[in-house]
Amino acid sequence: MGAAEAAALIPAGATVGMSGFTGSGHPKAVPQALAARIEAEHAAGRPFKVNVWTGASTSPELDGALAKVGGIAQRLPFQSDPLCRQRINAGEIDYVDIHLSHVAQQAWFGFLGPLDVAVVEVLGILPDGRLIPSASVGNNKTWLDIAQHVILEVNTLPPRELEGMHDIYYGTAIPPRRKPIHLEHATERIGEPYLRVDPAKVIAVVPTHHADRHTAFAKPDADSRAIAGHIIDFLAHEVQKGRLPKNMLPLQSGVGNVANAVLAGLLDGPFEELLGFSEVLQDGMLELIRTGKMRAASATAISLSPEAMREFTERIDFYRERIVLRSQQISNHPELVRRLGVIAMNAMIEADIYGNVNSTHLMGSAMMNGIGGSGDFARNGYLSFFVTPSTAKGGSISCIVPMVSHVDHTEHDTQIIVTEQGLADLRGLSPRQRAQVVIDRCAHPDWRPLLQDYFDRARRSGGAQHTPHLLGEALTWHQRWLDTGSMRP
Amino acid sequence: MGAAEAAALIPAGATVGMSGFTGSGHPKAVPQALAARIEAEHAAGRPFKVNVWTGASTSPELDGALAKVGGIAQRLPFQSDPLCRQRINAGEIDYVDIHLSHVAQQAWFGFLGPLDVAVVEVLGILPDGRLIPSASVGNNKTWLDIAQHVILEVNTLPPRELEGMHDIYYGTAIPPRRKPIHLEHATERIGEPYLRVDPAKVIAVVPTHHADRHTAFAKPDADSRAIAGHIIDFLAHEVQKGRLPKNMLPLQSGVGNVANAVLAGLLDGPFEELLGFSEVLQDGMLELIRTGKMRAASATAISLSPEAMREFTERIDFYRERIVLRSQQISNHPELVRRLGVIAMNAMIEADIYGNVNSTHLMGSAMMNGIGGSGDFARNGYLSFFVTPSTAKGGSISCIVPMVSHVDHTEHDTQIIVTEQGLADLRGLSPRQRAQVVIDRCAHPDWRPLLQDYFDRARRSGGAQHTPHLLGEALTWHQRWLDTGSMRP
Ligand SMILES: CC(C)(COP(=O)(O)OP(=O)(O)OC[C@H]1O[C@@H](n2cnc3c(N)ncnc32)[C@H](O)[C@@H]1OP(=O)(O)O)[C@@H](O)C(=O)NCCC(=O)NCCS
Ligand SMILES: CC(C)(COP(=O)(O)OP(=O)(O)OC[C@H]1O[C@@H](n2cnc3c(N)ncnc32)[C@H](O)[C@@H]1OP(=O)(O)O)[C@@H](O)C(=O)NCCC(=O)NCCS
C-alpha cells in the first residue's frame, strides 16, 4: 500500500503510537503522508490533529513534518526536533514529559487513554507473521500489543543483518501479576529476536527504502575533553579505593555531544572489558566496542553518524554478537538499572549549588528536549554523573546557579556534578557542604565570586540554615538573562 | 553491662548506626548515656560529636537527647525530633537527606564512609547467637553487618511474641553480584525471622525495659476526612473503569495525621481483602487488619498509639499471622514497589500548579523531617497520591503555590494531588493542563483567584509557553510570608 493510502486510515483526533528512538527506526513515509493530508485538511478549513507517542526523539520526517503543519495535539515522551520544540514553546502542542521507563506501563494501565493506531517500522515480515525489528525497539512491542490498528512500514534500506540482534521480552505484565525480570548480566538475552503482531489488526503494509537520521557528532572540544578527563580520573580513584570493580560496572551514557565525548575519553582510559547498559548506542560506544575496550552493550536504539554507520554495516556480524537491542522499558527498567549497578552519565542544562539538576527547561519555561531516561538511570544507578560546560551562550549564562529554574533530578538523586572546571563529589554531604564543593569545583571563575557571595549572604541572612537561600534573589539570574541577555548583574 | 559503660566505648568522632524507625525499635539507654557523656566532655572543654545514622525518625531519648547536648555532627537519613530539627536549621548538624531505599546500599558501597559502631535494640538473643528483632527492622541488618563494633540493647518490655513476625532477607549483594529479589506478593516471606551478628564484634550487651514512643494520633478532622473521601471516590472510579482490580493493589501510606486519616477512611470504603506494602504500620492500618478489611500487611516498623499498642499486644497471635516486618531496603525497594504496583499515599508540605511537590522544606530553607520513603513509593508505585490541606498556619499560607520553594518530587513523578477542596488527576497532562486542574480542584477559594491570575499573566507574558512562569514573581509568595507572616499581597 502507498503511504498516502495508509495515512488516510488515520482519523483526525487519533492517538498514534509511532516507532522511533533517537533518530533511528521511525517510520519514514506515513508521517509525511499524514502531514500532507493534514495540510490539505487545514487548507480546506477542517481541523485535523493527532496525538503522537513514540519511543523517544525521531527526525524531521516525523516530528518535523507533523509539527510544521500544526498537526500534533499531544506529544510524548521525548522529542528534540526544532519545529516540534517551537510549537511546544508556543503553547500549541501539549507535551507530556514522562520517564522513558514509565511510558509503556502507563499506556498499559490505561492512564494515557486508548491507542488508536500503531505505525511501526520493521525490516521484514517472516512467513509466520513475526516482525524483524528495525534499528530501534523503543515502545514498539507495547504499541503493537495495545493499538487497535497497526500500520507497518517495511524498510529495505537498513542492513537486514540486524536480524537476530534484538531481544524482545514478552514477560511483562500488569500488577498484581508481575514477575521478577530474570536479567542478571547487562547483555544477557531474556526474550526473542522478533516482534509479534496480531495479523487481524494490520490495516496497511507500506514499503520504504530510506536511511535513518545519521547525525554527525561534533569533534570533542576542549570542554568535553576536560569533563571526560575528570570523570575518568574519578573512576580510576574509585577503583583504587575499592569502591568499583576493576572493569567497572555497566555504563550508561546520555544523548548529546558531551555524553558522546566522555565515551571517547574512555578509549584512552585505563579500563578494559567494559560493558554498556544504555538507552542509545552512539558513536562513542561503538568505537569502544570496535577497539575491544568494551566487551558488549545493551541499548534500545543504535544512533550513529554516517561514518560510524558505515563501519557498523561493514562489520555487522562482529557487532551482532556484541550488541543487544531491547524494549525501552527493559533498557531503562529501575529493577535492572539498580540490580546491574549502572554507572549513569547524563548531560544537563544547569545545576544549582545544592545539587538540584535541570535537564529540560531553558529559563524555567522553555522545553528543550525532555527528561528522557536520565531519571531512570540517575535514580537507580550505582553512580550518577551530571555533566555540562560551566557556562553557555558565550559566557552570558552560568550553568551553575543559586537555584535551578526547573528541577528534573532532586538533590536526593544527584551524586556527582562535572564541568570542564572540575568534579564535585556530593555523596554523603549536607546541602551546605554540597554548595561549597560545587562552587569551588564546578563554577566558572567568572561566576564563582558571585555564587560565593550569594551563598555567604544566604548564610548570614538570619534565615534557616539547612539549605540557605535568599528567595527574593534565587531566580534573578535567570530573569536578568531574559531581560538583558546576560545573567551578569 | 550498664548503658554508661557501653556509651564509654563510643569514641568522639565515631559514626554510629542506631536502630529505630518512626519511634519504634530505637535503643533507649545507650544514646542517653552517650548524651550525658558528651555533656560532661563539653563541660570539660573537650569537643565531642558523633555521626548518627538510623532507620528513620526515633524519639526524644535518641535524637532529642543527643541534639540537646550538641552531640550530633552528621545525621541521616530521616528525623522528626524538634530539637534535632532546630540544630539542623541552625546550621549545627549536617543533615543528609537520602531516599530510604538508598541508605543501606550507599553504606555498603562505601559512599558514606566507615561505620564504627552499631547500637541496635533487640528483644532477645538466641542460644546460637541470632537476634530477635524489635518493633522495627530499619537498617539493622546492614548496621550489624558492616559496623566494626556492635552494642546490643536487649529490651524486655515489648511483647516477646513479636518473635516470628520478622522477615530478614539475606539475599542482597553489591553489583555485579546482585540477583532478582523473589518476592511476588506483598506479604510473602523471603527471609528469616532473626538477625545475625558476628559475636566477635559485640562489645556490649545492655539490658533495658522501656516502651517505644507511642504517639497518639489526632482524631481525623474535617479536612482529613474530606481528603480521604476524595481518594476513596477516585479509587472506586478507577476500579469501575477497569484500571484497578476490585480489591485494589497493595497500599502504602506515609507518616503523619493526614496519611493516617486516609486509612481510617478506607474502613467505611467499598474495598475488601486489601493488602498493605508500606514503611510503617500506624493505627489506621492496624484497624483495617483488625476489622478484616485488610488481609495482611508488610512494613519495616510498627508505630502505634498507646491504645492501638494495647490492642496489638492483646491479640498479637492474630496479628503475627497478618504482619511481616522487613528491612527498609526491602520494604521500600524500587524493584518490589514497581512489581507489586503499590498505591502510594504521602503527605506533602506544598505543591505548585505544575505538580512539583515539596515534602521537606519550609519556605525553601528550613528542613521539616526529610524525604523518607516518599520518593521510593511515588516514583515506582502504580498510582501516587500527594495530599495536604490547601492552606496552613491559619490560612496565611497557600499549600498550592506558583512554584514550590524546594522540589522533592518532580512533575515527572507526581500523578494525583489532593486537598480538602478536591482531587487533581494529572496523569497524561501537559504542564499547562495540569496547572488549570490544580488551580480548579485543589486550591483554596481564597487563593484560587491569585493563582489563576499568576497563571494567566504568565501565559500572556510573551515568554515560552511549555511551563509558563514569571520568574521574578514565582517565589514572592514565600518571601512575603517570611517578611510579613502572610503570603497575601
Ligand atoms: C541537557 C541536554 C539538552 C544537553 O545536550 P547537549 O547537546 O550536550 O547540550 P549543548 O551544550 O549543546 O546545549 C544545548 C542548548 O542548550 C543551551 N544551553 C546549555 N546550557 C544552558 C543553560 N544553562 N541555560 C540556557 N541554555 C543553555 C545551549 O546553548 C544550546 O543552545 P543552542 O542549541 O541554541 O546552541 C541533553 O543532554 C538532554 O536533552 N538531556 C535530557 C535527556 C537526557 O538526559 N537523556 C539521557 C538519557 S536519554
Ligand atoms: C509533609 C509532612 C511534614 C506532613 O506531615 P503532617 O503531620 O501531615 O503535616 P501537618 O499538616 O501537621 O504540617 C506539619 C507542619 O508543617 C506546617 N506546614 C504545612 N504546610 C506548610 C506550608 N505549605 N508551608 C509552611 N509550613 C507548612 C504545618 O503548619 C505544621 O507546622 P506546625 O508543626 O508548626 O504546626 C510529613 O508527611 C513528612 O515529613 N513527609 C515527608 C516524608 C514522607 O513522605 N514519608 C512517607 C513515607 S515515610
JSON list of N, CA and C in Angstrom, two decimals, chain B residues 114-143:
[
{"chain": "B", "resi": 114, "resn": "PRO", "atom": "N", "xyz": [33.14, 4.75, 56.69]},
{"chain": "B", "resi": 114, "resn": "PRO", "atom": "CA", "xyz": [33.02, 3.56, 57.52]},
{"chain": "B", "resi": 114, "resn": "PRO", "atom": "C", "xyz": [32.04, 3.76, 58.68]},
{"chain": "B", "resi": 115, "resn": "LEU", "atom": "N", "xyz": [31.43, 2.66, 59.10]},
{"chain": "B", "resi": 115, "resn": "LEU", "atom": "CA", "xyz": [30.54, 2.68, 60.26]},
{"chain": "B", "resi": 115, "resn": "LEU", "atom": "C", "xyz": [31.30, 2.09, 61.44]},
{"chain": "B", "resi": 116, "resn": "ASP", "atom": "N", "xyz": [31.48, 2.90, 62.46]},
{"chain": "B", "resi": 116, "resn": "ASP", "atom": "CA", "xyz": [32.32, 2.45, 63.58]},
{"chain": "B", "resi": 116, "resn": "ASP", "atom": "C", "xyz": [31.57, 1.53, 64.54]},
{"chain": "B", "resi": 117, "resn": "VAL", "atom": "N", "xyz": [30.39, 1.98, 64.94]},
{"chain": "B", "resi": 117, "resn": "VAL", "atom": "CA", "xyz": [29.65, 1.23, 65.96]},
{"chain": "B", "resi": 117, "resn": "VAL", "atom": "C", "xyz": [28.19, 1.11, 65.56]},
{"chain": "B", "resi": 118, "resn": "ALA", "atom": "N", "xyz": [27.61, -0.06, 65.76]},
{"chain": "B", "resi": 118, "resn": "ALA", "atom": "CA", "xyz": [26.16, -0.22, 65.64]},
{"chain": "B", "resi": 118, "resn": "ALA", "atom": "C", "xyz": [25.58, -0.31, 67.04]},
{"chain": "B", "resi": 119, "resn": "VAL", "atom": "N", "xyz": [24.48, 0.40, 67.28]},
{"chain": "B", "resi": 119, "resn": "VAL", "atom": "CA", "xyz": [23.76, 0.29, 68.55]},
{"chain": "B", "resi": 119, "resn": "VAL", "atom": "C", "xyz": [22.34, -0.14, 68.21]},
{"chain": "B", "resi": 120, "resn": "VAL", "atom": "N", "xyz": [22.03, -1.38, 68.47]},
{"chain": "B", "resi": 120, "resn": "VAL", "atom": "CA", "xyz": [20.79, -1.96, 67.95]},
{"chain": "B", "resi": 120, "resn": "VAL", "atom": "C", "xyz": [19.96, -2.57, 69.08]},
{"chain": "B", "resi": 121, "resn": "GLU", "atom": "N", "xyz": [18.69, -2.18, 69.11]},
{"chain": "B", "resi": 121, "resn": "GLU", "atom": "CA", "xyz": [17.78, -2.80, 70.08]},
{"chain": "B", "resi": 121, "resn": "GLU", "atom": "C", "xyz": [17.27, -4.13, 69.54]},
{"chain": "B", "resi": 122, "resn": "VAL", "atom": "N", "xyz": [17.28, -5.15, 70.40]},
{"chain": "B", "resi": 122, "resn": "VAL", "atom": "CA", "xyz": [16.68, -6.43, 70.05]},
{"chain": "B", "resi": 122, "resn": "VAL", "atom": "C", "xyz": [15.83, -6.87, 71.24]},
{"chain": "B", "resi": 123, "resn": "LEU", "atom": "N", "xyz": [15.02, -7.90, 71.01]},
{"chain": "B", "resi": 123, "resn": "LEU", "atom": "CA", "xyz": [14.16, -8.38, 72.09]},
{"chain": "B", "resi": 123, "resn": "LEU", "atom": "C", "xyz": [14.79, -9.54, 72.83]},
{"chain": "B", "resi": 124, "resn": "GLY", "atom": "N", "xyz": [15.80, -10.13, 72.23]},
{"chain": "B", "resi": 124, "resn": "GLY", "atom": "CA", "xyz": [16.43, -11.26, 72.89]},
{"chain": "B", "resi": 124, "resn": "GLY", "atom": "C", "xyz": [17.53, -11.83, 72.02]},
{"chain": "B", "resi": 125, "resn": "ILE", "atom": "N", "xyz": [18.36, -12.66, 72.64]},
{"chain": "B", "resi": 125, "resn": "ILE", "atom": "CA", "xyz": [19.46, -13.31, 71.93]},
{"chain": "B", "resi": 125, "resn": "ILE", "atom": "C", "xyz": [19.26, -14.81, 72.06]},
{"chain": "B", "resi": 126, "resn": "LEU", "atom": "N", "xyz": [19.17, -15.50, 70.94]},
{"chain": "B", "resi": 126, "resn": "LEU", "atom": "CA", "xyz": [19.00, -16.95, 70.97]},
{"chain": "B", "resi": 126, "resn": "LEU", "atom": "C", "xyz": [20.30, -17.61, 71.43]},
{"chain": "B", "resi": 127, "resn": "PRO", "atom": "N", "xyz": [20.18, -18.83, 71.94]},
{"chain": "B", "resi": 127, "resn": "PRO", "atom": "CA", "xyz": [21.40, -19.54, 72.37]},
{"chain": "B", "resi": 127, "resn": "PRO", "atom": "C", "xyz": [22.47, -19.61, 71.28]},
{"chain": "B", "resi": 128, "resn": "ASP", "atom": "N", "xyz": [22.04, -19.68, 70.02]},
{"chain": "B", "resi": 128, "resn": "ASP", "atom": "CA", "xyz": [23.04, -19.77, 68.94]},
{"chain": "B", "resi": 128, "resn": "ASP", "atom": "C", "xyz": [23.54, -18.39, 68.50]},
{"chain": "B", "resi": 129, "resn": "GLY", "atom": "N", "xyz": [23.12, -17.34, 69.19]},
{"chain": "B", "resi": 129, "resn": "GLY", "atom": "CA", "xyz": [23.65, -16.01, 68.89]},
{"chain": "B", "resi": 129, "resn": "GLY", "atom": "C", "xyz": [22.78, -15.17, 67.98]},
{"chain": "B", "resi": 130, "resn": "ARG", "atom": "N", "xyz": [21.78, -15.78, 67.34]},
{"chain": "B", "resi": 130, "resn": "ARG", "atom": "CA", "xyz": [20.90, -14.96, 66.49]},
{"chain": "B", "resi": 130, "resn": "ARG", "atom": "C", "xyz": [20.05, -14.04, 67.35]},
{"chain": "B", "resi": 131, "resn": "LEU", "atom": "N", "xyz": [19.58, -12.95, 66.72]},
{"chain": "B", "resi": 131, "resn": "LEU", "atom": "CA", "xyz": [18.91, -11.89, 67.49]},
{"chain": "B", "resi": 131, "resn": "LEU", "atom": "C", "xyz": [17.43, -11.83, 67.12]},
{"chain": "B", "resi": 132, "resn": "ILE", "atom": "N", "xyz": [16.59, -11.64, 68.14]},
{"chain": "B", "resi": 132, "resn": "ILE", "atom": "CA", "xyz": [15.16, -11.41, 67.87]},
{"chain": "B", "resi": 132, "resn": "ILE", "atom": "C", "xyz": [14.97, -9.92, 67.64]},
{"chain": "B", "resi": 133, "resn": "PRO", "atom": "N", "xyz": [14.56, -9.54, 66.43]},
{"chain": "B", "resi": 133, "resn": "PRO", "atom": "CA", "xyz": [14.43, -8.10, 66.17]},
{"chain": "B", "resi": 133, "resn": "PRO", "atom": "C", "xyz": [13.31, -7.49, 67.00]},
{"chain": "B", "resi": 134, "resn": "SER", "atom": "N", "xyz": [13.36, -6.18, 67.07]},
{"chain": "B", "resi": 134, "resn": "SER", "atom": "CA", "xyz": [12.42, -5.41, 67.88]},
{"chain": "B", "resi": 134, "resn": "SER", "atom": "C", "xyz": [11.25, -4.95, 67.00]},
{"chain": "B", "resi": 135, "resn": "ALA", "atom": "N", "xyz": [10.54, -3.92, 67.40]},
{"chain": "B", "resi": 135, "resn": "ALA", "atom": "CA", "xyz": [9.32, -3.50, 66.68]},
{"chain": "B", "resi": 135, "resn": "ALA", "atom": "C", "xyz": [9.62, -2.77, 65.37]},
{"chain": "B", "resi": 136, "resn": "SER", "atom": "N", "xyz": [10.88, -2.54, 65.08]},
{"chain": "B", "resi": 136, "resn": "SER", "atom": "CA", "xyz": [11.23, -2.02, 63.74]},
{"chain": "B", "resi": 136, "resn": "SER", "atom": "C", "xyz": [12.48, -2.74, 63.27]},
{"chain": "B", "resi": 137, "resn": "VAL", "atom": "N", "xyz": [12.62, -2.88, 61.97]},
{"chain": "B", "resi": 137, "resn": "VAL", "atom": "CA", "xyz": [13.83, -3.51, 61.43]},
{"chain": "B", "resi": 137, "resn": "VAL", "atom": "C", "xyz": [14.77, -2.43, 60.87]},
{"chain": "B", "resi": 138, "resn": "GLY", "atom": "N", "xyz": [14.21, -1.52, 60.07]},
{"chain": "B", "resi": 138, "resn": "GLY", "atom": "CA", "xyz": [15.01, -0.41, 59.56]},
{"chain": "B", "resi": 138, "resn": "GLY", "atom": "C", "xyz": [16.27, -0.89, 58.86]},
{"chain": "B", "resi": 139, "resn": "ASN", "atom": "N", "xyz": [17.40, -0.27, 59.20]},
{"chain": "B", "resi": 139, "resn": "ASN", "atom": "CA", "xyz": [18.68, -0.66, 58.60]},
{"chain": "B", "resi": 139, "resn": "ASN", "atom": "C", "xyz": [19.49, -1.61, 59.48]},
{"chain": "B", "resi": 140, "resn": "ASN", "atom": "N", "xyz": [18.83, -2.26, 60.44]},
{"chain": "B", "resi": 140, "resn": "ASN", "atom": "CA", "xyz": [19.59, -3.04, 61.42]},
{"chain": "B", "resi": 140, "resn": "ASN", "atom": "C", "xyz": [20.47, -4.12, 60.81]},
{"chain": "B", "resi": 141, "resn": "LYS", "atom": "N", "xyz": [19.93, -4.81, 59.81]},
{"chain": "B", "resi": 141, "resn": "LYS", "atom": "CA", "xyz": [20.75, -5.86, 59.20]},
{"chain": "B", "resi": 141, "resn": "LYS", "atom": "C", "xyz": [22.06, -5.26, 58.68]},
{"chain": "B", "resi": 142, "resn": "THR", "atom": "N", "xyz": [21.94, -4.15, 57.97]},
{"chain": "B", "resi": 142, "resn": "THR", "atom": "CA", "xyz": [23.13, -3.52, 57.40]},
{"chain": "B", "resi": 142, "resn": "THR", "atom": "C", "xyz": [24.07, -3.03, 58.49]},
{"chain": "B", "resi": 143, "resn": "TRP", "atom": "N", "xyz": [23.54, -2.34, 59.48]},
{"chain": "B", "resi": 143, "resn": "TRP", "atom": "CA", "xyz": [24.44, -1.82, 60.53]},
{"chain": "B", "resi": 143, "resn": "TRP", "atom": "C", "xyz": [25.18, -2.98, 61.21]}
]
